[in-house]
mmCIF file of C-alpha atoms in Angstrom:
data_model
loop_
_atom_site.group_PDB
_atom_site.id
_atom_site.type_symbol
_atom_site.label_atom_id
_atom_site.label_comp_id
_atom_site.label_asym_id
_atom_site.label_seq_id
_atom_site.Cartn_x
_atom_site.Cartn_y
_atom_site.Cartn_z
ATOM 1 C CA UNK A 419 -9.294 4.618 -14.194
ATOM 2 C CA UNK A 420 -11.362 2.876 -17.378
ATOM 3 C CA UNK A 421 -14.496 3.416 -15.128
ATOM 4 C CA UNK A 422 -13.589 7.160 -14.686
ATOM 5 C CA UNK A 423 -12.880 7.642 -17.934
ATOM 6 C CA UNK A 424 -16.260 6.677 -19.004
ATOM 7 C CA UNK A 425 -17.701 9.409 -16.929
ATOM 8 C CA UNK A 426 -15.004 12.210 -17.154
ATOM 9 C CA UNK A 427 -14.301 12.216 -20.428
ATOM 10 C CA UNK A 428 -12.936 15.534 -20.360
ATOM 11 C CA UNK A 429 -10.715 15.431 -17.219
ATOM 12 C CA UNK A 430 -7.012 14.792 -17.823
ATOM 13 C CA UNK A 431 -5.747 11.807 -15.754
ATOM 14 C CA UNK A 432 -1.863 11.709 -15.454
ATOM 15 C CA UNK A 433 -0.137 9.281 -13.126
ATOM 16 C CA UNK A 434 3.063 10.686 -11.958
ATOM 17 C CA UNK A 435 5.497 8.008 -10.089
ATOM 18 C CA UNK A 436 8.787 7.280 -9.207
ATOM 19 C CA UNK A 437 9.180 6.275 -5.629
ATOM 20 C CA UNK A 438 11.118 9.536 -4.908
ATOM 21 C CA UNK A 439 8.402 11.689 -5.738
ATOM 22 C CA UNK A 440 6.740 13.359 -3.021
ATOM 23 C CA UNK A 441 3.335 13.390 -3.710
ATOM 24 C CA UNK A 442 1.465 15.422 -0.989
ATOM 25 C CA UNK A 443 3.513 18.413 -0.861
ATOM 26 C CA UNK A 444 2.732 18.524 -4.473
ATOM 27 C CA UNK A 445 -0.837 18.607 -3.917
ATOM 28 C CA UNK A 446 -0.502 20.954 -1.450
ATOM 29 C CA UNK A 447 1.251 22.996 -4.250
ATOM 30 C CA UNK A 448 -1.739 22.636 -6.554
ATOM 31 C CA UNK A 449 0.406 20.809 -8.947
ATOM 32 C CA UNK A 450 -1.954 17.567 -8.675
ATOM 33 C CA UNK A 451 -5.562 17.528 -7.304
ATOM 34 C CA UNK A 452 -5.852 14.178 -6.082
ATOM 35 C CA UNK A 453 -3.064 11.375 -4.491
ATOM 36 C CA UNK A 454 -4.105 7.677 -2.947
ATOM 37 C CA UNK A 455 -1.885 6.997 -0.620
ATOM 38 C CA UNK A 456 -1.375 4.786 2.770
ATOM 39 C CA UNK A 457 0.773 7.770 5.146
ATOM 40 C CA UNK A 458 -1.812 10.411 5.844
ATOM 41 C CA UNK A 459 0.238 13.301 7.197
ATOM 42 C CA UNK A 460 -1.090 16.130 8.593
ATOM 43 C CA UNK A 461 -1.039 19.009 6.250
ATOM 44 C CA UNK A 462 -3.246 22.125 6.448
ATOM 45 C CA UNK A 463 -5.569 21.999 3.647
ATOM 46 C CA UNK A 464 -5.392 17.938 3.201
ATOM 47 C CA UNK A 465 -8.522 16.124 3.657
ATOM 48 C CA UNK A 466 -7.886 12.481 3.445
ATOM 49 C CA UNK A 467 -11.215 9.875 2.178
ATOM 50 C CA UNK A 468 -10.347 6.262 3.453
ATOM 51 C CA UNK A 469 -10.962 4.021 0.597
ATOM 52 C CA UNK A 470 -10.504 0.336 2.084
ATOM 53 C CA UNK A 471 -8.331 -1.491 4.503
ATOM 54 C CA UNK A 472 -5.438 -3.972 3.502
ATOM 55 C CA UNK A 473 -3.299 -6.613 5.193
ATOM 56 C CA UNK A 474 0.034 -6.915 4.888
ATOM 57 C CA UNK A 475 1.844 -9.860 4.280
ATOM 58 C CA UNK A 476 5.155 -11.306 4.519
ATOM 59 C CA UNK A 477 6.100 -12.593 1.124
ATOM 60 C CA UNK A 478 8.259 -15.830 1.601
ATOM 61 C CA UNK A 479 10.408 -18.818 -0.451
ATOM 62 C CA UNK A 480 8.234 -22.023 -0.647
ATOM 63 C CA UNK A 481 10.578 -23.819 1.251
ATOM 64 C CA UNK A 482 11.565 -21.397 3.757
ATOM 65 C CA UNK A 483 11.619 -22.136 7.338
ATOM 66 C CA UNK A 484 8.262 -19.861 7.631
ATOM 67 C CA UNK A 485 6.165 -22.149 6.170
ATOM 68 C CA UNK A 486 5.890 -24.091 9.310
ATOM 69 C CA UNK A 487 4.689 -21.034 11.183
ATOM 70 C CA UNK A 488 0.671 -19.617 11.423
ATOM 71 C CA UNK A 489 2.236 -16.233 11.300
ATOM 72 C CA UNK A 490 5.242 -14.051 11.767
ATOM 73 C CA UNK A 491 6.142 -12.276 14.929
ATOM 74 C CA UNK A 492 8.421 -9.259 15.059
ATOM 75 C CA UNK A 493 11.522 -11.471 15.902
ATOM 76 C CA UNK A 494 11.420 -13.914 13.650
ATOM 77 C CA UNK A 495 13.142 -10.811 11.162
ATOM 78 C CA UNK A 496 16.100 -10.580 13.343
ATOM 79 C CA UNK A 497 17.613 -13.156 10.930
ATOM 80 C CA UNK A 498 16.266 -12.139 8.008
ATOM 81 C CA UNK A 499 16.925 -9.687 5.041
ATOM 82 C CA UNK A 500 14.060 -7.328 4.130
ATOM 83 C CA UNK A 501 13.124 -6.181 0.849
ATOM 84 C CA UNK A 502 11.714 -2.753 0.635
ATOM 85 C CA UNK A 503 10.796 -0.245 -1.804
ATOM 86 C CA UNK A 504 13.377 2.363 -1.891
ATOM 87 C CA UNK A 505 11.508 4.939 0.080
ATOM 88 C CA UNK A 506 11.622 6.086 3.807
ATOM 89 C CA UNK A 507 11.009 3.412 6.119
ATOM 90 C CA UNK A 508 7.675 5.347 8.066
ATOM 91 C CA UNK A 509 6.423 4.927 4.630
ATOM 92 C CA UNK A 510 6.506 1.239 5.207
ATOM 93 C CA UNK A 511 3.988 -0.888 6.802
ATOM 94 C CA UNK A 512 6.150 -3.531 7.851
ATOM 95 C CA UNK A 513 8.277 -0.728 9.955
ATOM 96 C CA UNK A 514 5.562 1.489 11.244
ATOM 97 C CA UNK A 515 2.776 -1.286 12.466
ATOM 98 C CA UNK A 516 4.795 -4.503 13.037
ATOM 99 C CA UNK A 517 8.981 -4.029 13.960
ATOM 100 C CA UNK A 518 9.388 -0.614 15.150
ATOM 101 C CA UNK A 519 6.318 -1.225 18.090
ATOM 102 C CA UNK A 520 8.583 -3.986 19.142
ATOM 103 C CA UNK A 521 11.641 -2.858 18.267
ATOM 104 C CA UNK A 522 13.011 -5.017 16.291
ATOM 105 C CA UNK A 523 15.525 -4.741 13.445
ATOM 106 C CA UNK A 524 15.642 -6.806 10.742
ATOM 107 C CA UNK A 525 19.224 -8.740 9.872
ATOM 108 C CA UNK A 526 19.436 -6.116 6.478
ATOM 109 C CA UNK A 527 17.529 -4.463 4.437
ATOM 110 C CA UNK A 528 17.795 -4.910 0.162
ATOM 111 C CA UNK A 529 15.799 -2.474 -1.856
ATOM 112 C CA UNK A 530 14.242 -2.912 -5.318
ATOM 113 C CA UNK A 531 12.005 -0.376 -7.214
ATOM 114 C CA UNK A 532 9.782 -2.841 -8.285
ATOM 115 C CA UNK A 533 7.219 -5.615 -7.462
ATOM 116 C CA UNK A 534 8.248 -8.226 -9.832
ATOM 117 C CA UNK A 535 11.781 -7.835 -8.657
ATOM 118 C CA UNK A 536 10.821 -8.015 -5.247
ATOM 119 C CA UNK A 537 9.141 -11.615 -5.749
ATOM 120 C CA UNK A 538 12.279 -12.877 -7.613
ATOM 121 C CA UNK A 539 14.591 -11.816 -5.452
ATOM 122 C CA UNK A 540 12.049 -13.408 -2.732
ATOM 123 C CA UNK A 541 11.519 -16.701 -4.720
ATOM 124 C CA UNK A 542 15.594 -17.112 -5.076
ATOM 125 C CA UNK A 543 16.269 -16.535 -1.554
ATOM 126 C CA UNK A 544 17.391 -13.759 -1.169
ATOM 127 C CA UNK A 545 15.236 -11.817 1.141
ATOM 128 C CA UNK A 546 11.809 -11.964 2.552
ATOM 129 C CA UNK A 547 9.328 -8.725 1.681
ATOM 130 C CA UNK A 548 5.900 -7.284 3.045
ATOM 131 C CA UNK A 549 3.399 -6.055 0.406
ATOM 132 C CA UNK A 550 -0.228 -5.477 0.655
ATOM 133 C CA UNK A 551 -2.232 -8.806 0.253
ATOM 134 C CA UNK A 552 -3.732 -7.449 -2.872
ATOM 135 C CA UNK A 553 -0.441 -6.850 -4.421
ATOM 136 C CA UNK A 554 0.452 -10.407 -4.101
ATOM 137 C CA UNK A 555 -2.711 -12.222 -5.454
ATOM 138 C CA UNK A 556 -0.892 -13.099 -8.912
ATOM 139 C CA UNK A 557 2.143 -14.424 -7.355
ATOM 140 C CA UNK A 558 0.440 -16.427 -5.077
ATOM 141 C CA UNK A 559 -1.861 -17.784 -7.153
ATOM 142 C CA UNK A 560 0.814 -18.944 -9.336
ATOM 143 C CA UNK A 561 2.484 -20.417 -6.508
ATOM 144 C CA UNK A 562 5.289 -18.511 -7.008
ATOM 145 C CA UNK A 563 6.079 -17.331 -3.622
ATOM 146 C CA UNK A 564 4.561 -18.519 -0.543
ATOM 147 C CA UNK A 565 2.896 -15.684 2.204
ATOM 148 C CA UNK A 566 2.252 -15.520 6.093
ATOM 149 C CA UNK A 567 0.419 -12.970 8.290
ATOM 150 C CA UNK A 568 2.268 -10.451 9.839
ATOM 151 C CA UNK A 569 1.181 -10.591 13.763
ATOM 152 C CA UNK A 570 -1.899 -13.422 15.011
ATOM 153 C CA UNK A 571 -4.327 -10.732 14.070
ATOM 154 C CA UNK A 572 -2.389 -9.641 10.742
ATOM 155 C CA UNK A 573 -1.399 -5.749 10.283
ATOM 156 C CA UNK A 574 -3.466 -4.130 8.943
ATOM 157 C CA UNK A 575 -3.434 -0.642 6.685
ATOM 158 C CA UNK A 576 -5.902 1.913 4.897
ATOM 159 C CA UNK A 577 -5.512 3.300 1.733
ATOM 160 C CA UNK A 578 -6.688 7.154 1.253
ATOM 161 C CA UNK A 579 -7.588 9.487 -1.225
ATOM 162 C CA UNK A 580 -6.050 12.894 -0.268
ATOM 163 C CA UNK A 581 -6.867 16.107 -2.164
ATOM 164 C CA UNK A 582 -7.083 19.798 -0.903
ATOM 165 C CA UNK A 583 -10.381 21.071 1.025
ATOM 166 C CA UNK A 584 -11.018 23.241 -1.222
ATOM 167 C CA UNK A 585 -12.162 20.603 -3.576
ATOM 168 C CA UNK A 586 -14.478 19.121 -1.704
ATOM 169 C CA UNK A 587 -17.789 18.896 -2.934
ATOM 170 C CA UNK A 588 -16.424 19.207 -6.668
ATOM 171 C CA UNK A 589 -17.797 16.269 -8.775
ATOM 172 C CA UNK A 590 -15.299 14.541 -10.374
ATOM 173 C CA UNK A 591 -13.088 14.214 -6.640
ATOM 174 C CA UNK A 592 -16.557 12.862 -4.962
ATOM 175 C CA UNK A 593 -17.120 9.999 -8.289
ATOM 176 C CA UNK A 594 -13.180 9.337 -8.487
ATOM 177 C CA UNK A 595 -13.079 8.492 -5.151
ATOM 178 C CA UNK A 596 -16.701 6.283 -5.117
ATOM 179 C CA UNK A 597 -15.589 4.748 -8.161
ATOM 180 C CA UNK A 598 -12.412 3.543 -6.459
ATOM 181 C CA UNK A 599 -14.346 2.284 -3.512
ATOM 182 C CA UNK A 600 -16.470 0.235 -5.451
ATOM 183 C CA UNK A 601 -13.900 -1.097 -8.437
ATOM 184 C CA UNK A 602 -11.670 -2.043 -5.860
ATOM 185 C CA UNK A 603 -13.972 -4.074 -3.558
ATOM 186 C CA UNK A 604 -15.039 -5.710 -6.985
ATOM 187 C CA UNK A 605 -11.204 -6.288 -8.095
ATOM 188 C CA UNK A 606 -9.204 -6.445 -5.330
ATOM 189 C CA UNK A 607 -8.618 -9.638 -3.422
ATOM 190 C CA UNK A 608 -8.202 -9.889 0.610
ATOM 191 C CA UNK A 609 -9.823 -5.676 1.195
ATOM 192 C CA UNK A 610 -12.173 -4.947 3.582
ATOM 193 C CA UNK A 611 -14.280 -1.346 3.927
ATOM 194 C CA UNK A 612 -12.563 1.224 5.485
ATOM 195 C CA UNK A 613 -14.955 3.827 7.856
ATOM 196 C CA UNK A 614 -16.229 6.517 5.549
ATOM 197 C CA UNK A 615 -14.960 9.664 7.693
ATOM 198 C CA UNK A 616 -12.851 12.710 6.388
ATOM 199 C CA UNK A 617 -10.211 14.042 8.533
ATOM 200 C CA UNK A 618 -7.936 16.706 7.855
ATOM 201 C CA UNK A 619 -5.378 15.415 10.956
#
């Protein structure tokens, strides 16, 4: 957003959130212009931009049983609790590309509206979580919760910019969206390029 800024001076940035806000429908409404987000739906008049791929990872104690493992498979959750954000489970990563393809339920799920909380609650045993790799750099870093790939080729995500095709080709959607691209593969730990098509789905 600082890197914006110093180019669109005059356009008003605003970051509505809560994790019961629906985003698209709003921009669909015309009451935002531009949202980043992971669930491309298809909605007439929705282009989506990739901006870069993520894994996802499977946050973990330091002494948990997992540590042992080179990565988690869909079964090894049938004992465990899973810490989510509080939003609808297609939303999630950890439901739509790793347990519900193999049908598999994990022993609970435990919500918590934010990150922070998530990694204590993680770090005192009290649940196991899957966040994107760059979402967990700090924590791991610190060594304050331990991390395994999700799957022996790791699941993987991409992270879009949606706004309405009727913006396209306006100036400040085409730089927000380059300038995210190229802070975020300076900033961002674990990304990798996503393909550079739009799709409307």
């Amino acid at each position: 957003l600082d890197a914006f800024r110093k180019n669109w001076p005059e356009v008003e940035i605003d970051v509505p959130g809560g994790h019961h806000f629906a985003p698209l429908p709003a921009l669909k409404r015309q009451e935002l212009d531009l949202v980043i987000t992971a669930d491309p739906r298809p909605i007439e008049g929705i282009v989506y931009s990739p901006l870069f791929r993520y894994e996802s990872l499977l946050a973990i104690p330091k002494d948990h049983a997992f540590i042992e493992k080179e990565f988690i498979e869909p079964t090894d959750l049938l004992t465990e609790t899973l810490i989510t954000y509080p939003v609808e489970r297609n939303l999630l990563d950890i439901f739509t590309h790793f347990l519900d393809p193999a049908a598999v339920e994990p022993a609970g799920i435990r919500t918590a509206e934010l990150t922070i909380l998530m990694m204590q609650l993680v770090a005192s045993h009290r649940g196991v979580c899957a966040l994107p790799n760059w979402a967990m750099t700090e924590y791991l870093e610190r060594e304050y919760v331990a991390a395994r790939r999700l799957g022996k080729d790791g699941t993987w995500g991409t992270l879009y910019a949606a706004y309405r095709e009727s913006q396209q080709g306006m100036e400040f959607i085409t730089d927000f969206i380059e300038t995210a691209r190229k802070t975020s593969a300076q900033v961002l730990t674990g990304i990798r390029p996503a393909e550079l098509t739009q799709s409307s789905l």
